[in-house]
């Protein structure tokens, strides 16, 4: 099976409209919850049973996260959606916003109900004007239909929901940087603790979930946590969106059961581009360690299998590279990204990402020296674990894994001042 | 007072954003306000405009400068009427974004960070735009242009020239 959760309406005409969404049962779960006044604890138990794990990359169980909220404590609480999709290789939330925005709206209203929040924000990256417009359109339709706002469907439950637009900063995908950004500040991550459940947006208790996680909620509650769990494999419940990009014949977003063999997913994407062989795969977005192709062909697409192979499922952003790929050139580009996007707050990341980039740049340019590979390892290890947020680790991990698997290619660059692979791009 | 620099249309747009946030949290609208006045000014910010935003949202000017210099979509130098933002990150790179960059530089006679003499185009290298399965990708204004090749680029440049 495929396309059963976030993409279940994508085949409908104008799938982003309220009419299309309701034609396939949209907002029925919300109506049922509000009319029956289902206790939040019951709903959260069902989400826990589903084993839905945060789809933004960290994989933290959503139900457990919700249970951390002091839902009955007085005062304003917030639900925040993270649509700041910017991890290289990741483009799934964009398609949820474009093709199924109402399911996200319904998921956020239900999340608000479960955690005791009467207001929510969806943080959408600034470049996503079209997805933002679709989401705003869905909000307006929902308000007019009485599904959003004060006293929803006469239930006495109030929920206000707004979109916030970013302005270009990868680090705002980190949840506390994102909160600072909504507050109108530089997007620099906060030290944790305190965690957002205790001190979040405007200092209030806040839960932050990824777009795909929240958009999965209405389907999980409609079909049951057990159903969702059964779609995947143990410890990896449900279907998940995978963005398959790079050297494949048909790049695309695919919603498939967790645990699907990588080889099958690759087949769905049309296989490695014609006339070429698989060399390497980054399985979960640019921050996750690279896996050599032959090893990847034996891996299943779930959290545990990919961890056992030495990497992470991340956001399900599968970047496929064929034999024409120069690993030195790719890593140089990735290291530039982290250097460019480091927020500058923590010294190891601010300085270390610059070091990584400059050393990789000189290796790629044919000016590397024999000591450079150890220097890269040294700089990476001095960043790891020494920063407030995960961006530092995200910059270090690709360096470690590229050197681990392809050290000979980097050595060749240093020794011969040129690349050992021939590329047509 | 510099707040007069903000047009009535821009003010109405900013007010719509202010209303999304709690009454005592007007500063939350600063990102939207900067985008709106940047558009009003033809694509870049000035010190006067940032000061005007500070006055309008009743926040310290330094906090506006911080935001305006932190995020990559704010510009502090004049841009072409059409700002072509080309992604060269990994997924686009693997799908030959180099060809996209080379072709644009060749056709326009400018490099990254430069403007054509007629002021019509500027070229900017950007990080991942989040449309990786449609690579190579470039953003122009509110629109993404995907699966780019030289032919598509020529067609797009012609269309943008006609727009003026």
Coordinates of C-alpha atoms in Angstrom, one line a residue:
Chain A
X1 CA 0.0 0.0 0.0
X2 CA 1.0 3.6 -0.4
X3 CA -0.4 7.2 -0.2
X4 CA -2.6 6.3 2.8
X5 CA -1.8 9.2 5.1
X6 CA -0.6 12.7 4.1
X7 CA -0.9 12.0 0.3
X8 CA -4.3 10.3 0.5
X9 CA -6.1 13.1 -1.2
X10 CA -3.5 14.1 -3.8
X11 CA -5.3 12.4 -6.6
X12 CA -8.4 14.6 -6.2
X13 CA -9.0 17.6 -8.4
X14 CA -8.2 20.8 -6.5
X15 CA -7.1 18.5 -3.6
X16 CA -6.2 21.5 -1.5
X17 CA -9.8 22.8 -1.4
X18 CA -12.2 22.3 1.5
X19 CA -14.7 20.6 -0.8
X20 CA -12.1 18.0 -1.9
X21 CA -10.9 17.4 1.6
X22 CA -14.4 16.9 3.0
X23 CA -15.4 14.6 0.1
X24 CA -12.9 12.1 1.5
X25 CA -14.0 12.4 5.1
X26 CA -12.0 15.5 6.1
X27 CA -12.8 17.2 9.4
X28 CA -15.0 14.2 10.4
X29 CA -12.5 13.2 13.1
X30 CA -12.5 16.7 14.6
X31 CA -16.3 16.8 14.5
X32 CA -16.5 13.5 16.3
X33 CA -14.1 14.6 19.0
X34 CA -15.8 17.9 19.6
X35 CA -19.3 16.4 19.7
X36 CA -18.4 13.5 21.9
X37 CA -15.9 15.5 24.0
X38 CA -13.4 12.7 23.8
X39 CA -11.0 13.1 26.7
X40 CA -7.5 14.3 25.5
X41 CA -5.9 11.4 27.4
X42 CA -7.7 8.9 25.3
X43 CA -6.6 10.6 22.1
X44 CA -3.0 10.9 23.2
X45 CA -3.0 7.2 24.2
X46 CA -4.0 6.3 20.6
X47 CA -1.2 8.5 19.2
X48 CA 1.2 6.7 21.5
X49 CA -0.1 3.4 20.3
X50 CA 0.4 4.4 16.7
X51 CA 4.1 4.9 17.4
X52 CA 4.1 8.0 15.2
X53 CA 7.7 9.4 15.5
X54 CA 8.5 13.0 14.7
X55 CA 8.8 13.3 11.0
X56 CA 11.0 16.4 11.0
X57 CA 14.1 14.2 11.5
X58 CA 14.6 13.6 15.2
X59 CA 12.1 10.8 15.4
X60 CA 10.8 11.6 18.9
X61 CA 7.5 9.9 19.7
X62 CA 4.7 12.5 19.1
X63 CA 2.3 11.1 21.7
X64 CA 4.9 11.2 24.4
X65 CA 5.8 14.8 23.4
X66 CA 2.2 15.8 23.8
X67 CA 1.9 14.1 27.2
X68 CA 4.7 16.4 28.5
X69 CA 2.3 19.4 28.1
X70 CA 0.7 20.7 31.3
X71 CA -2.6 20.7 29.5
X72 CA -4.7 21.5 32.6
X73 CA -2.5 24.3 33.9
X74 CA -3.9 27.8 33.6
X75 CA -2.6 30.3 31.0
X76 CA -2.1 30.4 27.3
X77 CA -0.5 27.4 25.6
X78 CA 0.6 27.0 22.0
X79 CA 0.9 24.4 19.3
X80 CA 3.5 25.3 16.7
X81 CA 4.0 23.5 13.4
X82 CA 7.5 23.4 11.9
X83 CA 7.2 23.9 8.1
X84 CA 10.7 25.4 7.9
X85 CA 11.7 22.7 5.5
X86 CA 15.3 23.4 4.6
X87 CA 17.5 20.3 5.1
X88 CA 19.1 19.6 1.8
X89 CA 17.3 16.7 0.1
X90 CA 14.0 17.4 1.9
X91 CA 10.8 18.6 0.1
X92 CA 7.9 16.6 1.5
X93 CA 6.2 19.2 3.7
X94 CA 6.0 21.5 0.7
X95 CA 3.8 19.0 -1.0
X96 CA 1.6 18.6 2.1
X97 CA 1.1 22.3 2.2
X98 CA 0.4 22.5 -1.5
X99 CA -1.8 19.5 -2.0
X100 CA -3.4 18.7 1.4
X101 CA -3.3 21.8 3.6
X102 CA -6.6 21.1 5.3
X103 CA -5.4 17.8 6.8
X104 CA -2.6 19.8 8.5
X105 CA -5.2 22.4 9.7
X106 CA -7.3 19.6 11.1
X107 CA -4.3 18.0 12.7
X108 CA -3.3 21.2 14.4
X109 CA -6.8 21.9 15.8
X110 CA -6.8 18.4 17.2
X111 CA -3.3 18.8 18.6
X112 CA -4.5 22.1 20.2
X113 CA -7.4 20.2 21.8
X114 CA -5.1 17.5 23.1
X115 CA -2.5 19.7 24.7
X116 CA -4.9 22.4 25.9
X117 CA -3.8 25.1 23.5
X118 CA -6.2 27.6 22.1
X119 CA -3.8 29.1 19.6
X120 CA -1.3 27.8 17.0
X121 CA 1.2 29.0 14.5
X122 CA 2.5 27.3 11.4
X123 CA 6.1 28.5 10.7
X124 CA 6.6 28.3 6.9
X125 CA 10.0 29.0 5.3
X126 CA 10.0 32.4 3.5
X127 CA 10.8 30.9 0.1
X128 CA 7.6 28.8 0.2
X129 CA 5.2 31.5 -1.1
X130 CA 3.0 29.1 -3.1
X131 CA 2.7 26.6 -0.2
X132 CA 2.1 29.5 2.2
X133 CA -0.7 30.8 0.0
X134 CA -2.4 27.4 -0.2
X135 CA -2.2 27.2 3.6
X136 CA -3.7 30.7 4.1
X137 CA -6.4 29.7 1.7
X138 CA -7.2 26.6 3.7
X139 CA -7.3 28.7 6.9
X140 CA -9.8 31.1 5.4
X141 CA -12.0 28.3 4.1
X142 CA -12.0 26.6 7.5
X143 CA -12.8 29.9 9.3
X144 CA -15.8 30.6 7.0
X145 CA -17.0 27.0 7.6
X146 CA -16.9 27.4 11.4
X147 CA -14.2 24.8 11.7
X148 CA -11.6 27.3 13.0
X149 CA -11.9 30.2 15.4
X150 CA -14.2 30.8 18.4
X151 CA -16.6 28.1 19.5
X152 CA -15.8 25.6 16.8
X153 CA -19.0 24.0 15.5
X154 CA -20.8 25.1 18.7
X155 CA -18.6 23.0 20.9
X156 CA -17.3 25.7 23.1
X157 CA -13.7 24.9 22.0
X158 CA -11.8 27.9 20.6
X159 CA -8.8 27.6 18.4
X160 CA -7.0 30.4 16.5
X161 CA -4.4 29.4 13.8
X162 CA -2.0 31.6 11.8
X163 CA 0.8 31.2 9.4
X164 CA 4.2 32.8 10.1
X165 CA 6.6 33.3 7.2
X166 CA 10.3 32.9 7.6
X167 CA 12.9 34.9 5.6
X168 CA 15.7 32.5 4.9
X169 CA 17.6 30.7 7.7
X170 CA 18.1 26.9 7.9
X171 CA 18.7 27.1 11.6
X172 CA 15.1 28.1 12.2
X173 CA 14.2 24.5 11.7
X174 CA 15.6 24.0 15.2
X175 CA 12.6 24.3 17.4
X176 CA 13.8 27.0 19.8
X177 CA 15.3 29.1 17.0
X178 CA 12.0 28.9 15.3
X179 CA 10.2 30.2 18.5
X180 CA 12.7 33.1 18.6
X181 CA 12.0 33.8 15.0
X182 CA 8.2 33.9 15.6
X183 CA 8.9 36.4 18.4
X184 CA 10.5 38.7 15.9
X185 CA 14.1 38.0 16.8
X186 CA 17.2 36.5 15.2
X187 CA 16.7 32.7 14.8
X188 CA 19.3 31.6 17.3
X189 CA 18.6 28.4 19.3
X190 CA 17.9 28.6 23.0
X191 CA 19.7 26.7 25.6
X192 CA 17.7 23.7 26.9
X193 CA 16.4 23.2 29.5
X194 CA 14.0 24.8 29.9
X195 CA 12.2 22.9 27.2
X196 CA 9.4 24.4 25.2
X197 CA 6.8 22.4 27.0
X198 CA 7.6 24.5 30.1
X199 CA 8.9 27.7 28.5
X200 CA 8.1 28.1 24.8
X201 CA 6.6 30.7 22.6
X202 CA 6.3 34.1 24.5
X203 CA 7.4 32.1 27.5
X204 CA 4.3 29.9 27.5
X205 CA 4.1 26.1 27.4
X206 CA 4.4 25.1 23.7
X207 CA 4.6 21.9 21.6
X208 CA 6.4 22.0 18.3
X209 CA 5.7 19.3 15.7
X210 CA 6.7 18.8 12.1
X211 CA 4.2 19.3 9.3
X212 CA 4.1 15.6 8.3
X213 CA 3.6 14.6 12.0
X214 CA 0.6 16.9 12.5
X215 CA -0.9 16.1 9.1
X216 CA -0.8 12.4 10.0
X217 CA -3.0 12.9 13.1
X218 CA -6.5 13.0 11.5
X219 CA -5.8 9.7 9.7
X220 CA -4.4 8.0 12.8
X221 CA -7.4 8.9 14.9
X222 CA -9.8 8.0 12.1
X223 CA -8.4 4.5 11.5
X224 CA -6.9 3.9 14.9
X225 CA -3.4 3.9 16.4
X226 CA -3.2 0.1 15.9
X227 CA -3.9 0.4 12.2
X228 CA -1.2 3.0 11.8
X229 CA 1.3 0.9 13.7
X230 CA 0.5 -2.1 11.5
X231 CA 1.4 -0.2 8.4
X232 CA 5.0 -0.1 9.4
X233 CA 7.4 -2.4 11.3
X234 CA 8.1 -2.7 15.1
X235 CA 9.4 0.6 16.5
X236 CA 8.6 2.4 13.2
X237 CA 4.8 2.8 12.9
X238 CA 3.0 4.0 9.8
X239 CA 3.7 5.2 6.3
X240 CA 6.3 7.9 5.8
X241 CA 7.1 10.4 3.0
X242 CA 10.4 9.8 1.3
X243 CA 11.9 12.5 -1.0
X244 CA 14.1 10.7 -3.4
X245 CA 16.4 13.1 -5.3
X246 CA 19.7 13.0 -7.2
X247 CA 20.8 10.4 -9.7
X248 CA 17.5 8.5 -10.3
X249 CA 15.3 8.4 -13.3
X250 CA 12.1 9.6 -11.6
X251 CA 12.9 11.8 -8.6
X252 CA 9.8 12.3 -6.4
X253 CA 8.0 12.1 -3.1
X254 CA 6.7 8.7 -2.2
X255 CA 4.5 7.8 0.8
X256 CA 5.2 4.2 1.6
X257 CA 5.2 1.9 4.7
X258 CA 8.2 2.2 7.0
X259 CA 10.4 -0.8 6.6
X260 CA 10.2 -1.0 2.9
X261 CA 13.5 -2.2 1.4
X262 CA 15.6 0.6 0.0
X263 CA 15.8 -1.4 -3.3
X264 CA 12.0 -1.1 -3.7
X265 CA 12.0 2.6 -3.0
X266 CA 14.7 3.1 -5.5
X267 CA 12.6 1.1 -8.0
X268 CA 9.7 3.4 -7.4
X269 CA 12.0 6.3 -8.3
X270 CA 12.8 4.6 -11.6
X271 CA 16.1 3.2 -10.5
X272 CA 19.5 4.8 -10.8
X273 CA 19.7 7.0 -13.9
X274 CA 20.1 5.0 -17.1
X275 CA 23.5 3.7 -17.9
X276 CA 24.9 4.3 -14.4
X277 CA 25.6 2.4 -11.2
X278 CA 24.7 3.2 -7.6
X279 CA 27.6 4.6 -5.7
X280 CA 26.3 6.1 -2.4
X281 CA 23.2 7.2 -0.6
X282 CA 22.5 9.8 2.0
X283 CA 19.3 8.3 3.5
X284 CA 17.8 11.0 5.6
X285 CA 18.9 14.5 4.5
X286 CA 22.3 16.1 4.2
X287 CA 23.1 15.9 7.9
X288 CA 22.8 12.1 8.1
X289 CA 25.9 9.9 7.4
X290 CA 26.4 8.6 3.9
X291 CA 26.1 4.9 3.2
X292 CA 27.9 3.1 0.4
X293 CA 25.5 1.9 -2.4
X294 CA 26.0 -1.9 -2.0
X295 CA 25.4 -1.7 1.7
X296 CA 22.3 0.5 1.2
X297 CA 20.8 -2.1 -1.1
X298 CA 20.5 -4.4 1.9
X299 CA 18.9 -1.8 4.2
X300 CA 15.2 -1.3 5.0
X301 CA 13.7 2.2 5.3
X302 CA 12.9 2.3 9.0
X303 CA 14.5 4.0 12.0
X304 CA 16.2 0.8 13.4
X305 CA 17.5 -0.6 10.1
X306 CA 19.1 2.6 9.0
X307 CA 20.6 3.2 12.5
X308 CA 22.1 -0.3 12.3
X309 CA 23.7 0.7 9.0
X310 CA 25.3 3.6 10.8
X311 CA 23.1 6.4 9.7
X312 CA 19.7 7.9 10.4
X313 CA 16.3 8.0 8.8
X314 CA 16.1 11.7 9.5
X315 CA 13.4 13.4 7.5
X316 CA 13.3 10.6 4.9
X317 CA 15.3 12.6 2.4
X318 CA 17.1 10.1 0.2
X319 CA 19.9 11.5 -1.9
X320 CA 21.1 9.1 -4.5
X321 CA 24.6 9.4 -6.1
X322 CA 25.9 7.4 -9.0
X323 CA 29.5 6.5 -10.0
X324 CA 30.1 9.9 -11.6
X325 CA 30.0 11.6 -8.1
X326 CA 33.1 13.1 -6.7
X327 CA 32.8 12.7 -3.0
X328 CA 35.2 15.6 -2.3
X329 CA 33.2 18.0 -4.4
X330 CA 29.9 16.9 -2.8
X331 CA 31.3 17.2 0.7
X332 CA 32.8 20.6 -0.1
X333 CA 29.4 21.9 -1.1
X334 CA 27.7 20.5 2.0
X335 CA 30.4 22.0 4.3
X336 CA 29.8 25.4 2.6
X337 CA 26.1 25.0 3.4
X338 CA 26.7 24.5 7.2
X339 CA 29.3 27.3 7.2
X340 CA 26.8 29.6 5.5
X341 CA 23.9 28.6 7.8
X342 CA 25.7 28.5 11.2
X343 CA 23.9 31.1 13.3
X344 CA 27.2 32.2 14.9
X345 CA 26.2 31.7 18.5
X346 CA 28.5 28.9 19.6
X347 CA 32.2 29.2 18.9
X348 CA 32.8 25.5 17.9
X349 CA 30.2 25.7 15.2
X350 CA 30.8 29.2 14.0
X351 CA 34.6 28.7 13.7
X352 CA 34.6 25.0 13.0
X353 CA 32.2 25.1 10.0
X354 CA 34.5 27.7 8.5
X355 CA 37.5 25.5 9.1
X356 CA 35.8 22.4 7.6
X357 CA 34.8 24.4 4.5
X358 CA 38.2 26.0 3.9
X359 CA 40.1 22.7 4.3
X360 CA 37.7 20.9 2.0
X361 CA 37.9 23.8 -0.5
X362 CA 41.7 23.5 -0.7
X363 CA 41.6 19.7 -1.1
X364 CA 39.0 20.1 -3.9
X365 CA 41.1 22.8 -5.6
X366 CA 44.2 20.6 -5.5
X367 CA 46.0 22.4 -2.7
X368 CA 45.4 19.9 0.0
X369 CA 48.2 18.6 2.2
X370 CA 48.9 15.2 3.8
X371 CA 47.8 16.4 7.2
X372 CA 44.4 17.8 6.0
X373 CA 42.4 14.6 6.4
X374 CA 43.4 14.2 10.1
X375 CA 42.7 18.0 10.5
X376 CA 39.2 17.5 9.2
X377 CA 38.5 14.7 11.7
X378 CA 40.0 16.8 14.5
X379 CA 37.8 19.8 13.7
X380 CA 34.7 17.7 13.3
X381 CA 35.3 16.0 16.7
X382 CA 35.8 19.4 18.3
X383 CA 32.4 20.6 17.1
X384 CA 30.5 17.4 18.0
X385 CA 28.6 17.7 21.3
X386 CA 29.9 21.2 22.0
X387 CA 27.1 23.3 20.7
X388 CA 23.7 24.4 21.9
X389 CA 21.8 22.9 18.9
X390 CA 22.3 20.1 16.5
X391 CA 23.6 22.2 13.6
X392 CA 27.1 21.7 14.7
X393 CA 26.7 17.9 14.8
X394 CA 24.9 18.1 11.5
X395 CA 28.0 19.8 10.0
X396 CA 30.4 17.3 11.5
X397 CA 28.6 14.0 10.7
X398 CA 28.8 14.2 6.9
X399 CA 32.6 14.9 7.2
X400 CA 33.1 11.9 9.5
X401 CA 31.1 9.5 7.3
X402 CA 32.5 10.7 3.9
X403 CA 36.0 10.3 5.3
X404 CA 35.2 6.9 6.8
X405 CA 33.9 5.4 3.5
X406 CA 35.7 7.4 0.9
X407 CA 39.0 8.4 2.4
X408 CA 40.9 7.1 -0.6
X409 CA 39.1 9.6 -2.9
X410 CA 40.1 12.5 -0.7
X411 CA 43.7 11.1 -0.5
X412 CA 43.7 10.9 -4.3
X413 CA 42.7 14.5 -4.6
X414 CA 45.6 15.5 -2.3
X415 CA 48.2 13.3 -4.0
X416 CA 47.2 13.9 -7.7
X417 CA 45.6 17.4 -7.4
X418 CA 42.7 16.1 -9.4
X419 CA 39.6 14.0 -9.1
X420 CA 39.6 10.2 -9.6
X421 CA 36.0 10.2 -11.0
X422 CA 34.8 11.6 -14.3
X423 CA 31.6 13.6 -13.9
X424 CA 29.2 14.9 -16.6
X425 CA 27.7 17.5 -14.2
Chain B
X1 CA 9.3 61.1 11.2
X2 CA 10.6 58.2 9.1
X3 CA 7.5 56.1 9.5
X4 CA 6.0 58.2 6.7
X5 CA 8.3 56.2 4.4
X6 CA 5.9 53.2 4.7
X7 CA 3.1 53.5 2.1
X8 CA -0.5 53.1 3.0
X9 CA -0.7 49.8 1.2
X10 CA 2.3 48.5 3.1
X11 CA 0.9 49.7 6.4
X12 CA -2.4 47.9 5.8
X13 CA -0.4 44.7 4.9
X14 CA 1.8 45.1 8.0
X15 CA -1.3 45.6 10.2
X16 CA -2.8 42.4 8.9
X17 CA 0.4 40.6 10.2
X18 CA 0.3 42.5 13.6
X19 CA -3.2 41.1 14.1
X20 CA -1.9 37.5 14.0
X21 CA 0.0 37.9 17.2
X22 CA -0.9 38.8 20.8
X23 CA -1.5 42.5 21.3
X24 CA 1.7 43.0 23.3
X25 CA 3.8 41.1 20.8
X26 CA 3.9 43.5 17.8
X27 CA 7.6 42.7 17.3
X28 CA 6.5 39.3 15.9
X29 CA 5.4 41.2 12.7
X30 CA 8.9 42.5 12.1
X31 CA 9.9 39.8 9.6
X32 CA 6.8 40.4 7.5
X33 CA 7.2 44.2 7.8
X34 CA 10.7 44.0 6.5
X35 CA 9.7 41.9 3.6
X36 CA 6.8 44.2 2.8
X37 CA 8.9 47.4 2.8
X38 CA 11.7 45.7 0.9
X39 CA 9.1 44.9 -1.9
X40 CA 7.8 48.4 -1.7
X41 CA 11.3 49.7 -2.2
X42 CA 11.9 47.5 -5.3
X43 CA 13.9 44.8 -3.7
X44 CA 16.2 46.1 -1.0
X45 CA 16.2 47.6 2.5
X46 CA 17.7 50.9 3.6
X47 CA 18.6 52.2 7.0
X48 CA 15.7 54.7 6.8
X49 CA 13.3 51.9 6.0
X50 CA 14.5 49.7 8.8
X51 CA 14.2 52.7 11.2
X52 CA 10.7 53.3 9.8
X53 CA 9.8 49.7 10.6
X54 CA 11.2 50.1 14.1
X55 CA 9.1 53.2 14.6
X56 CA 6.0 51.6 13.2
X57 CA 6.3 48.5 15.4
X58 CA 7.6 50.5 18.4
X59 CA 10.7 48.4 18.8
X60 CA 14.3 49.4 19.2
X61 CA 16.0 50.0 15.8
X62 CA 18.9 47.7 16.8
X63 CA 16.5 44.7 17.0
X64 CA 15.3 45.5 13.5
X65 CA 18.8 45.6 12.2
X66 CA 19.6 42.3 13.9
X67 CA 16.7 40.6 12.1
X68 CA 17.3 42.4 8.8
X69 CA 20.9 41.2 8.7
X70 CA 20.3 37.6 10.0
X71 CA 17.9 36.3 7.4
X72 CA 19.1 35.7 3.9
X73 CA 16.1 37.0 2.0
X74 CA 16.6 40.6 3.1
X75 CA 18.8 42.6 0.7
X76 CA 20.9 45.6 1.7
X77 CA 22.0 46.6 -1.8
X78 CA 19.9 47.3 -4.9
X79 CA 18.8 44.2 -6.8
X80 CA 17.7 43.6 -10.4
X81 CA 14.0 43.9 -11.0
X82 CA 14.0 40.2 -11.3
X83 CA 16.2 38.5 -8.7
X84 CA 17.1 35.0 -9.9
X85 CA 17.9 32.8 -6.9
X86 CA 19.6 29.7 -8.1
X87 CA 20.0 26.7 -5.8
X88 CA 23.4 24.9 -6.0
X89 CA 23.1 22.6 -3.0
X90 CA 23.5 18.9 -3.3
X91 CA 20.3 17.7 -4.9
X92 CA 20.5 20.4 -7.5
X93 CA 24.2 20.0 -7.9
X94 CA 23.7 16.3 -8.8
X95 CA 21.2 17.3 -11.4
X96 CA 23.6 19.7 -13.0
X97 CA 22.9 23.1 -11.4
X98 CA 26.4 24.1 -12.7
X99 CA 24.9 24.1 -16.2
X100 CA 22.1 26.4 -15.0
X101 CA 24.6 28.8 -13.4
X102 CA 26.9 28.8 -16.4
X103 CA 24.0 29.4 -18.8
X104 CA 22.6 32.3 -16.8
X105 CA 26.0 33.9 -16.4
X106 CA 26.6 33.5 -20.1
X107 CA 23.2 34.9 -21.2
X108 CA 23.2 37.7 -18.7
X109 CA 26.8 38.6 -18.7
X110 CA 26.9 38.8 -14.9
X111 CA 28.0 36.6 -12.0
X112 CA 26.5 36.0 -8.5
X113 CA 25.9 39.2 -6.6
X114 CA 25.8 41.3 -9.8
X115 CA 23.1 43.2 -11.7
X116 CA 22.7 43.5 -15.5
X117 CA 23.3 47.0 -16.9
X118 CA 19.6 47.5 -17.7
X119 CA 18.8 46.7 -14.1
X120 CA 16.5 44.0 -15.1
X121 CA 18.2 41.0 -13.6
X122 CA 20.4 40.1 -10.6
X123 CA 21.8 36.7 -9.8
X124 CA 22.0 35.1 -6.4
X125 CA 23.3 31.7 -5.2
X126 CA 21.0 30.3 -2.6
X127 CA 20.9 27.3 -0.3
X128 CA 18.5 24.4 -0.6
X129 CA 15.0 25.7 -1.7
X130 CA 13.2 22.6 -0.6
X131 CA 12.1 21.3 -4.0
X132 CA 14.9 18.7 -4.4
X133 CA 12.9 16.2 -6.4
X134 CA 12.3 18.8 -9.1
X135 CA 16.0 19.8 -9.3
X136 CA 17.6 21.9 -10.6
X137 CA 15.5 24.7 -9.2
X138 CA 15.6 28.5 -9.1
X139 CA 13.3 31.0 -7.4
X140 CA 12.2 34.2 -9.1
X141 CA 9.9 36.4 -6.9
X142 CA 7.1 34.2 -5.6
X143 CA 7.6 31.4 -8.1
X144 CA 9.8 28.3 -8.3
X145 CA 11.1 27.2 -11.7
X146 CA 11.9 23.5 -11.7
X147 CA 13.6 20.9 -13.8
X148 CA 15.7 23.7 -15.4
X149 CA 17.7 23.3 -18.6
X150 CA 19.1 25.9 -21.0
X151 CA 16.0 25.9 -23.1
X152 CA 13.7 26.5 -20.2
X153 CA 15.9 29.2 -18.9
X154 CA 15.9 31.0 -22.3
X155 CA 12.1 30.9 -22.4
X156 CA 11.9 32.2 -18.9
X157 CA 14.3 35.1 -19.5
X158 CA 12.3 36.1 -22.6
X159 CA 9.1 36.1 -20.6
X160 CA 10.7 38.2 -17.8
X161 CA 12.1 40.7 -20.4
X162 CA 8.6 41.1 -21.8
X163 CA 7.3 41.8 -18.4
X164 CA 9.9 44.6 -18.3

